[in-house]
Short mmCIF file of C-alpha atoms in Angstrom, two decimals:
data_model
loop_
_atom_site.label_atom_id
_atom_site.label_comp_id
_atom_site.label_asym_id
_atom_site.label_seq_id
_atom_site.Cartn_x
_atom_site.Cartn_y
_atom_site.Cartn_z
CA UNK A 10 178.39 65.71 -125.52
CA UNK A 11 179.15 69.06 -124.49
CA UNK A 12 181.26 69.52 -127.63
CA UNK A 13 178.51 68.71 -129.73
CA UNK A 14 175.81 71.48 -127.69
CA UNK A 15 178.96 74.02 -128.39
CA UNK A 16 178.49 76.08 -125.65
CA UNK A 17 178.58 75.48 -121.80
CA UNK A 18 176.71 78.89 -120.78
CA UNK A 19 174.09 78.67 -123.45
CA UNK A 20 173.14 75.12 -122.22
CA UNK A 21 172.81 76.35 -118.55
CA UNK A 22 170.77 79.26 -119.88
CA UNK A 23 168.58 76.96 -121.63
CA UNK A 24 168.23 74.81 -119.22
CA UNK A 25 167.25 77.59 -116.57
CA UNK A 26 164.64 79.09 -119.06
CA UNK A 27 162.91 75.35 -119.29
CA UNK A 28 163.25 74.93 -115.12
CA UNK A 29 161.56 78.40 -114.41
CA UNK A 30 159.45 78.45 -117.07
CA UNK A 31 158.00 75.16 -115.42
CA UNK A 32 158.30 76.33 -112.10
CA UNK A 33 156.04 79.92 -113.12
CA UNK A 34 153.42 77.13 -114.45
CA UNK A 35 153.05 74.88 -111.78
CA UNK A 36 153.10 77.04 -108.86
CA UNK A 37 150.31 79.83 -111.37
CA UNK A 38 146.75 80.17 -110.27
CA UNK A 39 146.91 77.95 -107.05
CA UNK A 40 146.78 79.67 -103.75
CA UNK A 41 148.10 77.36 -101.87
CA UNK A 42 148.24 77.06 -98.00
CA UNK A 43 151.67 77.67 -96.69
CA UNK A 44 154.07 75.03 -95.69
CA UNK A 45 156.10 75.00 -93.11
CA UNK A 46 159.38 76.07 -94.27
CA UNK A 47 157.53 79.32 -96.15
CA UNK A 48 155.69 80.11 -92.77
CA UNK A 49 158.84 80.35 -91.39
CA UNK A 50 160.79 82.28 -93.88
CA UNK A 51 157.95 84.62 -93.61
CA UNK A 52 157.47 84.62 -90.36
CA UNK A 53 161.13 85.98 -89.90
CA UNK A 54 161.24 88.63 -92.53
CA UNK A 55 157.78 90.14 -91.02
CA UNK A 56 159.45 90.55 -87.27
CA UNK A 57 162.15 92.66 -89.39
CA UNK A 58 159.47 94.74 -91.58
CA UNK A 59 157.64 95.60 -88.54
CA UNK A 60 160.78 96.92 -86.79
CA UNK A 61 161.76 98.97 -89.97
CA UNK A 62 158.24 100.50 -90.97
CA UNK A 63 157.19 101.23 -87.69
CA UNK A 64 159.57 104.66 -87.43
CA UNK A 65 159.18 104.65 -91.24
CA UNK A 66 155.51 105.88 -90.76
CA UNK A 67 156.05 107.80 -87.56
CA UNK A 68 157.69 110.00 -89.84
CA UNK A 69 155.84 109.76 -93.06
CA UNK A 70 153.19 111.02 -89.87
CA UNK A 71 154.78 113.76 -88.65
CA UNK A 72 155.18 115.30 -92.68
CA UNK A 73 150.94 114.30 -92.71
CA UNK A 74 150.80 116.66 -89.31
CA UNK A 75 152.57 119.39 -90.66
CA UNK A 76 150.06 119.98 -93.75
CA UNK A 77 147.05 119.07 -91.23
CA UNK A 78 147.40 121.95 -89.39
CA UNK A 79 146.22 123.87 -92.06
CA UNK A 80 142.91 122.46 -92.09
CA UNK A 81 142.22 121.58 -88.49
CA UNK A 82 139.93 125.09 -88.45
CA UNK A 83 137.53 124.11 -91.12
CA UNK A 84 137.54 120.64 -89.74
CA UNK A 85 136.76 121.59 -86.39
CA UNK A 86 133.50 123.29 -88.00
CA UNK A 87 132.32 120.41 -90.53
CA UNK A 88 133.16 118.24 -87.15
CA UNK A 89 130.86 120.05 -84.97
CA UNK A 90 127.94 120.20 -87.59
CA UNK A 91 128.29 116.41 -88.09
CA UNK A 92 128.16 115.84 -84.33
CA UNK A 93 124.89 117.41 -83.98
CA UNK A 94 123.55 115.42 -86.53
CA UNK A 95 125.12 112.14 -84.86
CA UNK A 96 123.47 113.12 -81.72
CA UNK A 97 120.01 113.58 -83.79
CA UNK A 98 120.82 110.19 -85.03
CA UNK A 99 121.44 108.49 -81.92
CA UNK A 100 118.12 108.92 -80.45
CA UNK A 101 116.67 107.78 -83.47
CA UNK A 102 118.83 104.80 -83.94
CA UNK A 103 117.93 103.91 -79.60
CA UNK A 104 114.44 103.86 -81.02
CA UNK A 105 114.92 101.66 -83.70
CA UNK A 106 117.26 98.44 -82.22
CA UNK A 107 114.87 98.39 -79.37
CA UNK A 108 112.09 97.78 -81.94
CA UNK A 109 114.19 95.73 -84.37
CA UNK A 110 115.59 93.50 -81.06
CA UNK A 111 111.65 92.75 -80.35
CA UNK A 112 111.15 92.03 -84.03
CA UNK A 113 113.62 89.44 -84.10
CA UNK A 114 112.60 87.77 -80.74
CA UNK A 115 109.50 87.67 -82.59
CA UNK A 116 110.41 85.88 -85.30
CA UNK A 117 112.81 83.05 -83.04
CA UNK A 118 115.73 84.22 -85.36
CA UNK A 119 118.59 81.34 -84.64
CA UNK A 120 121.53 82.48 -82.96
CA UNK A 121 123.56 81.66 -86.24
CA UNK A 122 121.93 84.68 -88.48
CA UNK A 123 122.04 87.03 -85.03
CA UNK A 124 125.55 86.67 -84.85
CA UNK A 125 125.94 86.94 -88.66
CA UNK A 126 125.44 90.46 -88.51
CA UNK A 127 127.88 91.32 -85.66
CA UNK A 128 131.57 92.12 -87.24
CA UNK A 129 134.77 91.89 -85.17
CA UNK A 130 137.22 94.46 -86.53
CA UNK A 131 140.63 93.06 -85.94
CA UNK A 132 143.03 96.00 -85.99
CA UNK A 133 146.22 95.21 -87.98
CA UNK A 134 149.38 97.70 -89.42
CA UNK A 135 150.39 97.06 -92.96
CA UNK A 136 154.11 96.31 -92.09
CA UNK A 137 155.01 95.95 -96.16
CA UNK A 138 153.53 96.60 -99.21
CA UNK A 139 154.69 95.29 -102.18
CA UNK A 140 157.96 96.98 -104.24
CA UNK A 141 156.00 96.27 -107.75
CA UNK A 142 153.19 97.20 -109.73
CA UNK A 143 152.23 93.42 -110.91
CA UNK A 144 151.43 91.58 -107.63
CA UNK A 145 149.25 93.66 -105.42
CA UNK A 146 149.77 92.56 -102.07
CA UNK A 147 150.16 93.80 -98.72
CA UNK A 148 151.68 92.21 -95.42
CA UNK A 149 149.86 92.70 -92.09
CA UNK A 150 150.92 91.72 -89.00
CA UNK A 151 148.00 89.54 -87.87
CA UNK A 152 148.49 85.69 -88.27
CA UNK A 153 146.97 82.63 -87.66
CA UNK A 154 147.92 83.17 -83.70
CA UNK A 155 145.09 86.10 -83.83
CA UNK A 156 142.75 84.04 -85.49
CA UNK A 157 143.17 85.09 -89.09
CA UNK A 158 142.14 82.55 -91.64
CA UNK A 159 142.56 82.97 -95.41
CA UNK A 160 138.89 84.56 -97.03
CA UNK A 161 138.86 87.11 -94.53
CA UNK A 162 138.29 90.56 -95.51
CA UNK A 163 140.03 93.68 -94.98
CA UNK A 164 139.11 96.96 -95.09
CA UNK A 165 140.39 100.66 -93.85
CA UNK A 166 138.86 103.37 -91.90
CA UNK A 167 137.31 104.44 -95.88
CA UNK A 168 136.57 101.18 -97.72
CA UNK A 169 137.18 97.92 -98.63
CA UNK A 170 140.83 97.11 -99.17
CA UNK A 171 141.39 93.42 -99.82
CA UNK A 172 141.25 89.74 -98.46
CA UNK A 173 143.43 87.74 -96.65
CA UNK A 174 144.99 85.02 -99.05
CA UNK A 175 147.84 83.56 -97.60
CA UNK A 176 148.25 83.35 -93.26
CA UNK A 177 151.38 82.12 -91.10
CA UNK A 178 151.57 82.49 -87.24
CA UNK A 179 152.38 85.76 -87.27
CA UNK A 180 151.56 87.65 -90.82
CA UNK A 181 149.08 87.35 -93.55
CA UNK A 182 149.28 88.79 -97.05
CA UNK A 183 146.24 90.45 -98.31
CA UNK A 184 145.26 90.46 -102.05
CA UNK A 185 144.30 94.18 -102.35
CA UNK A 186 141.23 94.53 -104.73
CA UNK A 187 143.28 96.68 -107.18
CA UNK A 188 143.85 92.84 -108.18
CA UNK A 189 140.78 91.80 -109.21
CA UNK A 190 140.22 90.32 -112.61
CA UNK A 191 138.34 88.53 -115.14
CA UNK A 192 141.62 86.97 -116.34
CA UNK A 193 142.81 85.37 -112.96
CA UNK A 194 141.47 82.67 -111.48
CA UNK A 195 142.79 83.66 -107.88
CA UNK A 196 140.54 86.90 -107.37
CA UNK A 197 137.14 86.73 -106.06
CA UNK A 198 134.60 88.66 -107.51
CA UNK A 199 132.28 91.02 -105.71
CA UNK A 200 128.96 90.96 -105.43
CA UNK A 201 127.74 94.73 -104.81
CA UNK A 202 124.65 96.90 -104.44
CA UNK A 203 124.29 100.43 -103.44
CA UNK A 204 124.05 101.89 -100.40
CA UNK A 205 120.66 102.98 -99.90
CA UNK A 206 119.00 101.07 -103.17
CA UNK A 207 119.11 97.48 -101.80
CA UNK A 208 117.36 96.22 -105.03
CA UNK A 209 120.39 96.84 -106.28
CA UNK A 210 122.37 94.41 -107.66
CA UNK A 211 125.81 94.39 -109.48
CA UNK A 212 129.35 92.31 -109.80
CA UNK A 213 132.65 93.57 -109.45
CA UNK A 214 134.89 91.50 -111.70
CA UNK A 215 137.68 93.69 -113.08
CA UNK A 216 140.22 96.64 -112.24
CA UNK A 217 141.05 99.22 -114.72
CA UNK A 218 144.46 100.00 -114.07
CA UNK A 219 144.78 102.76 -116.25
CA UNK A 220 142.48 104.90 -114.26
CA UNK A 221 142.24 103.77 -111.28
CA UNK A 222 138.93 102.49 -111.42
CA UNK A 223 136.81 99.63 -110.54
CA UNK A 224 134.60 97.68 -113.03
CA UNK A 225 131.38 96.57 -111.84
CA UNK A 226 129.16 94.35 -114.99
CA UNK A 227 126.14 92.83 -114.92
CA UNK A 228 124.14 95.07 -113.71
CA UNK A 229 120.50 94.77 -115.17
CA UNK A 230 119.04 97.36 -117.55
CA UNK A 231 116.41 98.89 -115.36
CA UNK A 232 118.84 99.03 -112.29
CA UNK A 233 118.54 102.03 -109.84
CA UNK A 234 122.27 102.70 -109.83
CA UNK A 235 123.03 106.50 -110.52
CA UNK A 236 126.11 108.12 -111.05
CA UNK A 237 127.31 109.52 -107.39
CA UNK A 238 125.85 106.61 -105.17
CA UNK A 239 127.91 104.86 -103.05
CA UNK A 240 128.17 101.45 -103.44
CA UNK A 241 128.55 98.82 -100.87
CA UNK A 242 129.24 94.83 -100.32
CA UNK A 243 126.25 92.36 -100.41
CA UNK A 244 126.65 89.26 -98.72
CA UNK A 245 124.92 87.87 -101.87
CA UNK A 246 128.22 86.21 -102.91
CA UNK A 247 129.06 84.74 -99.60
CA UNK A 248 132.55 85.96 -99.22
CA UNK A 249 132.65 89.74 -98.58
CA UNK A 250 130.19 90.21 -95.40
CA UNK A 251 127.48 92.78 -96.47
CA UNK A 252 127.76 96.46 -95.81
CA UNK A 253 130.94 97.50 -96.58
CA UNK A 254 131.45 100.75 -98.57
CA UNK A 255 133.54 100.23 -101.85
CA UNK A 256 133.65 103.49 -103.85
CA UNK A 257 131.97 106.04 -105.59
CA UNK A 258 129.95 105.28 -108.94
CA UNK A 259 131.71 107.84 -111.88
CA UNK A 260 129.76 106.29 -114.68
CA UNK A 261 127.41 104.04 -115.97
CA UNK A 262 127.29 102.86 -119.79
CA UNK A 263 126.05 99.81 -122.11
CA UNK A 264 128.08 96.42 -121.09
CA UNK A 265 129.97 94.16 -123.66
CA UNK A 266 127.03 92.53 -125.24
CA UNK A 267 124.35 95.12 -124.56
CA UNK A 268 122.15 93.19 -122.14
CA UNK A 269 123.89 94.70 -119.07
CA UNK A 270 125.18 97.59 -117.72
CA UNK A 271 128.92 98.59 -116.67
CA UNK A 272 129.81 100.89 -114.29
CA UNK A 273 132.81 102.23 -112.76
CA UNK A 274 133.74 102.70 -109.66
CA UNK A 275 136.56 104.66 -107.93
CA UNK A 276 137.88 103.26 -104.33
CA UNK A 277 137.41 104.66 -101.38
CA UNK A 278 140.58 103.20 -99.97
CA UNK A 279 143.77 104.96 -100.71
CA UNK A 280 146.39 102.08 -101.99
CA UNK A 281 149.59 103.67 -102.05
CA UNK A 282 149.18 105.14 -98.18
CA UNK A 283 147.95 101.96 -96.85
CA UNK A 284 148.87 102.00 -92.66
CA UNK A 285 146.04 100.82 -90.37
CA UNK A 286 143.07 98.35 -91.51
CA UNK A 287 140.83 96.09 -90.15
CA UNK A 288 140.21 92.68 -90.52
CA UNK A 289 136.31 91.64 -90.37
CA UNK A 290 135.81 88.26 -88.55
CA UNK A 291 132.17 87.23 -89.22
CA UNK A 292 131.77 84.57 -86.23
CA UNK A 293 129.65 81.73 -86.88
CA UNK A 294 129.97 81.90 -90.64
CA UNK A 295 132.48 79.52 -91.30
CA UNK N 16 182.71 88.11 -96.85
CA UNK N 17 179.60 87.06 -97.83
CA UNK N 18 178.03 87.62 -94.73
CA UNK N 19 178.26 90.94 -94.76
CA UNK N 20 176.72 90.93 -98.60
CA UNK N 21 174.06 88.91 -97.35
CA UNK N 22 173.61 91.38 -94.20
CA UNK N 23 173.54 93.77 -96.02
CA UNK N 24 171.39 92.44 -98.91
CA UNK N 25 168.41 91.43 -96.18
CA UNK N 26 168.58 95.13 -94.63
CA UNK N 27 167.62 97.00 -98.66
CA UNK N 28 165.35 93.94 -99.22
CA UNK N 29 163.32 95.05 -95.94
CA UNK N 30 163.91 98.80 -97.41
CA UNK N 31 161.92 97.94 -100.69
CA UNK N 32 158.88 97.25 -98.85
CA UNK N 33 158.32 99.45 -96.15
CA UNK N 34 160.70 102.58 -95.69
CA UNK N 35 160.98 103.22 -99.69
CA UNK N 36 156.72 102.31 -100.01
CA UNK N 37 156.33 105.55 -97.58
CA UNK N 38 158.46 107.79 -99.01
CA UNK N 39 158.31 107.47 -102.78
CA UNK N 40 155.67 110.13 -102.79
CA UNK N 41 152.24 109.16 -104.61
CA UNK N 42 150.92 111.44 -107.41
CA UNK N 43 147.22 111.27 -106.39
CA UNK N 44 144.96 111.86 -109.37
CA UNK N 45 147.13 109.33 -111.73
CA UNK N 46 147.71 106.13 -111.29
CA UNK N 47 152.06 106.34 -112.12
CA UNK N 48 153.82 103.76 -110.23
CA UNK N 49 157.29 103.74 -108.71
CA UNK N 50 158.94 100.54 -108.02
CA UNK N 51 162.29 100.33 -105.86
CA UNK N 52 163.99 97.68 -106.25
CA UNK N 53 167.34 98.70 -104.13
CA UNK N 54 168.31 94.58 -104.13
CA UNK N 55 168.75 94.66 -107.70
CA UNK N 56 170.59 97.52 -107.79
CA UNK N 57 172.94 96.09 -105.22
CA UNK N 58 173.45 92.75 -106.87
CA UNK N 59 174.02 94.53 -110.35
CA UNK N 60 176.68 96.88 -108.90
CA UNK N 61 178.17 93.56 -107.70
CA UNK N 62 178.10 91.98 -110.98
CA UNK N 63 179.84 95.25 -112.56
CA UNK N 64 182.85 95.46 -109.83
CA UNK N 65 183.82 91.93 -110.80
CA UNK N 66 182.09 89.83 -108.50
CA UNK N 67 179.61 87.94 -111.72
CA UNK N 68 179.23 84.71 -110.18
CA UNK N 69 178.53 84.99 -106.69
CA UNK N 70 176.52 88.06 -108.19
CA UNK N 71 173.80 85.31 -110.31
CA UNK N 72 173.60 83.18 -107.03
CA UNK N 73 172.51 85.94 -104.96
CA UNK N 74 170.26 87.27 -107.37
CA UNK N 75 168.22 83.69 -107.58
CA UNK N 76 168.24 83.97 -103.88
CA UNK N 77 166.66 87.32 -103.12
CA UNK N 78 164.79 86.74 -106.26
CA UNK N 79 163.06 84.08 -104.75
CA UNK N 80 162.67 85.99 -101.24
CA UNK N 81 160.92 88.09 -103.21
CA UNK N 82 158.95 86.06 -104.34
CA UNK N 83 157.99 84.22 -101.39
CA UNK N 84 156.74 86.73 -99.23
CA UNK N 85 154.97 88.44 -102.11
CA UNK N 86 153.26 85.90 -103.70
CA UNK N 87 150.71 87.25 -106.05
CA UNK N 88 150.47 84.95 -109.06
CA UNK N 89 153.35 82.53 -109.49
CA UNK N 90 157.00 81.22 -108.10
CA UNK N 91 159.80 81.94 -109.77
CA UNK N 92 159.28 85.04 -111.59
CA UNK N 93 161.53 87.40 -109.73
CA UNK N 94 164.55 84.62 -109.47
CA UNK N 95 164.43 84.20 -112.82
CA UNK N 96 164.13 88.06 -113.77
CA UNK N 97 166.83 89.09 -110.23
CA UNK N 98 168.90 85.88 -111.61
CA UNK N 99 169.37 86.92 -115.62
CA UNK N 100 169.54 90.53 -115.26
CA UNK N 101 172.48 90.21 -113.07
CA UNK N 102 174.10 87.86 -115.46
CA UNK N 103 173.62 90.07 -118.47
CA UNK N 104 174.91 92.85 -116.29
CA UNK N 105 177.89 91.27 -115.65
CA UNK N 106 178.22 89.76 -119.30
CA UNK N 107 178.07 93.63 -120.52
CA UNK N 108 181.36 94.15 -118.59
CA UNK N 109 184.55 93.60 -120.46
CA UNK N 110 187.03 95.23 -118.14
CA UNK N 111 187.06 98.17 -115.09
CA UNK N 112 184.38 101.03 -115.98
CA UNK N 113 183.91 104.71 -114.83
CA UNK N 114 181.28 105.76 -113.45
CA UNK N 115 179.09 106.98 -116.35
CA UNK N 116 179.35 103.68 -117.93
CA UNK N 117 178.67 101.90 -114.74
CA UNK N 118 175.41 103.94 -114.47
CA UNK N 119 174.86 103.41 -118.14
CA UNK N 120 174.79 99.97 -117.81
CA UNK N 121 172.64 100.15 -114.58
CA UNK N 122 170.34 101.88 -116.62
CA UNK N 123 169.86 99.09 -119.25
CA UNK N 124 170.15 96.43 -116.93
CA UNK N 125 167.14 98.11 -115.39
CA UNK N 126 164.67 98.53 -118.12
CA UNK N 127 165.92 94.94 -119.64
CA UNK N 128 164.60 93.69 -115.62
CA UNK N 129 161.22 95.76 -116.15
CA UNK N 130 160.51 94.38 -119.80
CA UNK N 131 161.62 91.07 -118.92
CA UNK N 132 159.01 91.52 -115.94
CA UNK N 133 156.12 92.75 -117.72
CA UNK N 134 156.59 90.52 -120.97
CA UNK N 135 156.14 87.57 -118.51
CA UNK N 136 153.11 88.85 -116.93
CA UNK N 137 151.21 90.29 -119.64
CA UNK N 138 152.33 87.99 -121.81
CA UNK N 139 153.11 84.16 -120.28
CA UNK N 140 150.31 84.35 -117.05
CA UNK N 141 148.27 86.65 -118.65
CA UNK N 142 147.53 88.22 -115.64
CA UNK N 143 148.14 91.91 -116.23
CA UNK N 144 145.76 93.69 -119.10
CA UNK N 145 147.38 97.00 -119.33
CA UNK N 146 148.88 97.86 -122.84
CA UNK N 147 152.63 98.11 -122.42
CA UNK N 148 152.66 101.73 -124.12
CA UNK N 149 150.68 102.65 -120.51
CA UNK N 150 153.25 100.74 -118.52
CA UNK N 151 156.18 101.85 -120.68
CA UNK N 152 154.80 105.57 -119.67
CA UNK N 153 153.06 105.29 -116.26
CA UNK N 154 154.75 102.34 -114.54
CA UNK N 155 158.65 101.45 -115.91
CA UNK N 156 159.89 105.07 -117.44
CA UNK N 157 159.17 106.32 -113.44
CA UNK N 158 160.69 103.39 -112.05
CA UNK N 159 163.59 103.60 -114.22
CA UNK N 160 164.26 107.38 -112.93
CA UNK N 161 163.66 106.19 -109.31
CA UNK N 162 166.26 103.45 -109.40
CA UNK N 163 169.00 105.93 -111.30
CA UNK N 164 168.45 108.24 -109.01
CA UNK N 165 169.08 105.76 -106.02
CA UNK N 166 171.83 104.33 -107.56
CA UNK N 167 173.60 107.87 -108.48
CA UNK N 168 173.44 108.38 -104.83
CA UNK N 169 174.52 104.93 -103.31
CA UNK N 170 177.46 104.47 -106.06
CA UNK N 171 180.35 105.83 -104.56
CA UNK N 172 179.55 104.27 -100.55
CA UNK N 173 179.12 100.87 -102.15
CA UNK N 174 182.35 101.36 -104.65
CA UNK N 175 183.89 101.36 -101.70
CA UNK N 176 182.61 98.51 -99.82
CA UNK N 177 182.87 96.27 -102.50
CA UNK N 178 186.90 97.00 -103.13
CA UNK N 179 188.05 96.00 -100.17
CA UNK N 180 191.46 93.98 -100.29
CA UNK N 181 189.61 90.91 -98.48
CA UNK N 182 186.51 90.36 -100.55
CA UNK N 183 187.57 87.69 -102.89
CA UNK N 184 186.53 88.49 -106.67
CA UNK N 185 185.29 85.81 -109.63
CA UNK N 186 187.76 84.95 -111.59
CA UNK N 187 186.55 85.97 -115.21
CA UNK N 188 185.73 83.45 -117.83
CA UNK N 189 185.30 85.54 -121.15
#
């Protein structure tokens, strides 16, 4: 039989085509939860990335010190100023939860929606980010021993970053919202407002990888939205927890079909540095 | 013999993710992409000093590492893309090369890996919506300089650790 196919290698390299080809199909578009041989394969490999990156970042640190130094001064003064106006704040913000804790008792809010509003920041160090520009996806070092559960969200010290997709007992990978998109069924959509305009109301469905930018649609004609405003999560969607900051609006323009509007957005969060984020744990929400 | 490969294999896998991610500087202001990928370059130097065959099995392996602990959309594309690149690589070689040559053929073996990559996911999971003139410019033209340049450097050290006396080679079937 093999005389009549001609050639051994061709065969094999036929045959290899059709086996991957079916293996890229059936294992596309399902995130699956991990079994246990993959939990422990990554499970290993993250012990070793967290012993590399660790000195890895000390000393991608140390380079970030050097050109710090520079602008300590006029941080220092910007610093100060925004002190006094935290202190300002403060008072007025005392003021306020005293009256908003009465309002509540008032209304016999259940303890469900009280605790809905109180985040836990899990803090977690990106130990591995990945080597190319298709899958976006970083490993942290928080698993399912911490409490992580796949949906949770993750965000740095500026913005929103990601969500967790895929935990073992002692890593997660995070889809990072540069990999958002209308085409792929595995990315959730955000629902958005803006900070500020809470009638607000827009979806985050796509990320423009050619500049960086993300697409938010939807958004009716006579919205609020201006170019400059920050825009923020609304719980609206029941995934991302409201409140947290995305990005920056840079335009606003006519949508697809004309009955919406499209803006875009840039990030907050910087995806090439990546180091520290948090993980939010709403309790009681799930 | 292969233990050491292996060793040593593991050790620039962990490399590609976190030491090269923090060092391969990032041109704020433009979204150009470099991706390491010092495994491949590794298993294709292997494939050009003779050692094909063992050379496609430990490409499907890290391939699918790779794959594993990144999962973004499927299984199975970087064994596929680790797996045939390494082949071709080794097909390319007829008999002993210099070093220009060598780095020659690195050099195609690497942008035939970061076609072969994009043409499935732009093309067969329809995942990624960038035009490939973009990712010919921003994303495989810088990755292709990053990985020569890694490989100009890491050449001679690995010459050497691949010719030693006790590493048996693949015997060549033309």
């Amino acid at each position: 039989m093999l005389k009549l196919i001609g050639n051994k290698k061709l065969f094999i390299l036929m045959l290899s085509l059709i086996i991957f080809s079916t293996i890229m199909g059936l294992s596309f578009g399902k995130y699956k939860s991990l079994n246990w041989p993959e939990k422990m394969v990554k499970d290993y490999v993250s012990l070793a990335q967290g012993w590399i990156n660790k000195p890895a970042q000390f000393i991608a640190g140390l380079f970030e010190n050097i050109h710090s130094i520079t602008v300590v001064y006029k941080e220092n003064q910007i610093l100060k100023h925004t002190l006094m106006q935290y202190a300002r704040d403060t008072v007025k913000l005392n003021g306020l939860e005293l009256e908003n804790s009465r309002l509540e008792a008032a209304l016999h809010f259940t303890d469900n929606q009280k605790a809905m509003n109180e985040y836990r920041f899990h803090i977690a160090r990106v130990i591995a980010l990945s080597p190319d520009p298709y899958n976006h996806v970083a490993v942290i070092n928080l698993g399912a021993k911490d409490g992580i559960q796949p949906d949770m969200v993750v965000m740095t010290v500026d913005g929103l970053a990601g969500r967790v997709t895929a935990v073992s007992e002692f890593s997660a990978n995070v889809q990072l919202i540069t990999d958002i998109s209308d085409r792929n069924t595995n990315s959730k959509w955000i629902s958005a407002t803006v900070k500020g305009k809470p009638s607000s109301f827009g979806i985050i469905d796509n990320f423009d990888a050619v500049n960086g930018l993300l697409v938010m649609t939807k958004i009716p004609q006579d919205d609020p939205l201006e170019v400059g405003d920050t825009v923020v999560t609304s719980s609206l969607g029941q995934v991302f927890p409201a409140g947290v900051p995305i990005g920056k609006v840079v335009s606003r323009k006519e949508g697809d079909f004309g009955i919406t509007h499209t803006a875009y957005i840039k990030p907050f969060a910087d995806f090439q540095q990546l180091q520290e984020v948090f993980v939010i744990e709403v309790p009681g929400a799930r | 013999m292969h233990k050491r490969i292996s060793a040593l294999l593991i050790v620039l896998f962990l490399f590609d993710g976190t030491i090269m991610q923090q060092i391969l500087p990032s041109i704020r202001g433009s979204q150009v992409y470099m991706a390491p990928h010092l495994d491949l370059l590794f298993i294709m130097l292997m494939a050009i000093f003779g050692y094909r065959n063992s050379a496609i099995f430990y490409g499907l392996g890290f391939g699918f590492l790779q794959d594993l602990i990144y999962y973004g959309h499927a299984l199975g594309v970087y064994s596929l893309a680790y797996g045939l690149v390494a082949y071709l690589t080794g097909l390319i070689v007829m008999r002993h090369v210099n070093v220009l040559a060598a780095l020659f053929i690195i050099f195609v073996g690497n942008l035939s890996y970061e076609m072969l990559i994009y043409s499935i996911y732009h093309s067969f999971l329809k995942v990624v919506g960038t035009p490939f003139s973009w990712a010919f410019n921003h994303q495989m033209l810088p990755s292709l300089w990053v990985n020569l340049l890694l490989v100009m450097v890491f050449y001679i050290p690995v010459r050497k650790f691949l010719d030693r006396p006790d590493f048996e080679r693949d015997k060549e079937e033309v």
